[in-house]
mmCIF file of C-alpha atoms in Angstrom:
data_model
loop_
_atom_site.group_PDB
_atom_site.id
_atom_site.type_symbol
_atom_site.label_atom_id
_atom_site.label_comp_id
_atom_site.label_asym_id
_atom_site.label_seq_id
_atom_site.Cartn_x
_atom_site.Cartn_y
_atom_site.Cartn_z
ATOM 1 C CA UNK T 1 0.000 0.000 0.000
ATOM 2 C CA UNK T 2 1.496 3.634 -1.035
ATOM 3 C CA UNK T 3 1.330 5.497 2.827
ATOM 4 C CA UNK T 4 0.828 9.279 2.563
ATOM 5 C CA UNK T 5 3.006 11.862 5.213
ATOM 6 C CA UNK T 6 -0.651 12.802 6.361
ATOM 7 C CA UNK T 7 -1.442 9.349 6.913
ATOM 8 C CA UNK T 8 1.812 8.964 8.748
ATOM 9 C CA UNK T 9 1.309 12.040 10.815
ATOM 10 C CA UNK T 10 -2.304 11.582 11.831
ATOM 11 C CA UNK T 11 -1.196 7.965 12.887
ATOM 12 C CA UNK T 12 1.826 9.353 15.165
ATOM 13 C CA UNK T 13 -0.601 11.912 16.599
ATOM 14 C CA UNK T 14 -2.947 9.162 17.823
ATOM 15 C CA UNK T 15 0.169 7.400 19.274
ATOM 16 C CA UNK T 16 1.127 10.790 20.447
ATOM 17 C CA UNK T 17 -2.419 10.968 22.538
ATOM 18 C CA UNK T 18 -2.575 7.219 23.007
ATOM 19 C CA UNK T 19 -5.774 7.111 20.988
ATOM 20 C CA UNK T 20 -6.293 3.431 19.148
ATOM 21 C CA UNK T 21 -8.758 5.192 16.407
ATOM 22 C CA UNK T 22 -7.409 7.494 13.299
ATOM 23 C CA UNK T 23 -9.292 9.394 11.123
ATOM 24 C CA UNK T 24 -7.466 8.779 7.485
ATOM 25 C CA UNK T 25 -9.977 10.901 5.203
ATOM 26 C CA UNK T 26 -13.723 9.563 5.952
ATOM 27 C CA UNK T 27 -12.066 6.389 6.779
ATOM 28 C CA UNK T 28 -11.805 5.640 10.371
ATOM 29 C CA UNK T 29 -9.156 2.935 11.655
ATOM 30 C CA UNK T 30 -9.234 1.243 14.784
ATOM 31 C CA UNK T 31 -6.598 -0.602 16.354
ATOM 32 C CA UNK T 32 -6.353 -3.725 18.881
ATOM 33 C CA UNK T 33 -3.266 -2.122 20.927
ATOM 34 C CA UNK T 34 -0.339 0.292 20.797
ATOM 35 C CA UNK T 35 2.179 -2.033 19.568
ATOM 36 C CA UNK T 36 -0.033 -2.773 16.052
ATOM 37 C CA UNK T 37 0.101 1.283 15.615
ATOM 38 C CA UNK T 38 3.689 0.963 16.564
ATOM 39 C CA UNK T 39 4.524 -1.350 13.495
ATOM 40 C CA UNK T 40 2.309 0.295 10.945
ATOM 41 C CA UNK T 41 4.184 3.751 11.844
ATOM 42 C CA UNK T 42 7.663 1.234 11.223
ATOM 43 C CA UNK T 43 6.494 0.709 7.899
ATOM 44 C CA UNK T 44 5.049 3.945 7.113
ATOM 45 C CA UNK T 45 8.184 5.396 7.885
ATOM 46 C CA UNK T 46 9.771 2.713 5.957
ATOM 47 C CA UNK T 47 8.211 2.850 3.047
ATOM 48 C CA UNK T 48 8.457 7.256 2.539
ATOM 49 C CA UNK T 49 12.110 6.822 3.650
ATOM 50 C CA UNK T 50 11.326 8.816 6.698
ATOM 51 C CA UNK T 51 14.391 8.439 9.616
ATOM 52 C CA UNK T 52 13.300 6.998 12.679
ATOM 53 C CA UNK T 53 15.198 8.110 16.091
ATOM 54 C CA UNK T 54 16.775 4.708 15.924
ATOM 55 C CA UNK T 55 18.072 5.206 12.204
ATOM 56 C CA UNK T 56 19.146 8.984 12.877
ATOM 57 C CA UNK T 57 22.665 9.535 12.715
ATOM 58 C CA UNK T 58 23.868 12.284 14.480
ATOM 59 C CA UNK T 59 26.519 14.971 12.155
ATOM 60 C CA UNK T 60 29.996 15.708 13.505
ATOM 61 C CA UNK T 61 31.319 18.485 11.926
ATOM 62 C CA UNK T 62 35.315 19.127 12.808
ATOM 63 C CA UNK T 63 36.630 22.884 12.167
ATOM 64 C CA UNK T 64 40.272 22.892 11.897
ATOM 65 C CA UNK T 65 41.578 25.547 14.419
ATOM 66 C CA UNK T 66 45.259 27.217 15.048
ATOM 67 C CA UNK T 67 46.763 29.940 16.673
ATOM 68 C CA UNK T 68 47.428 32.307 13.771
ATOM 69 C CA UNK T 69 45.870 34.481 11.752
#
């Protein structure tokens, strides 16, 4: 299934408010527990190339000093 960033956004916003229903459209979803949300939101993620916290990578940036003009 193609996943939309709205999709993905209203989805971490019910995680967000630990709500198990989201509103996609006029379609309403309703989910059995946290962890299902948790996986779709994997995929969604996933699948729109989205970085999770996990996959993050944190930038070091090194600036060559001296004494000196």
């Amino acid at each position: 299934m193609a996943y939309t960033q709205t999709q993905l956004n209203a989805l971490e916003t019910a995680i967000a408010q630990g709500a198990l229903s989201v509103q996609f459209g006029e379609r309403r979803i309703t989910y059995h527990s946290l962890a299902e949300m948790e996986r779709l939101r994997n995929t969604m993620r996933s699948e729109l190339g989205v970085a999770t916290p996990a996959t993050a990578r944190a930038r070091i940036i090194n600036i060559p000093t001296g004494k000196g003009l």
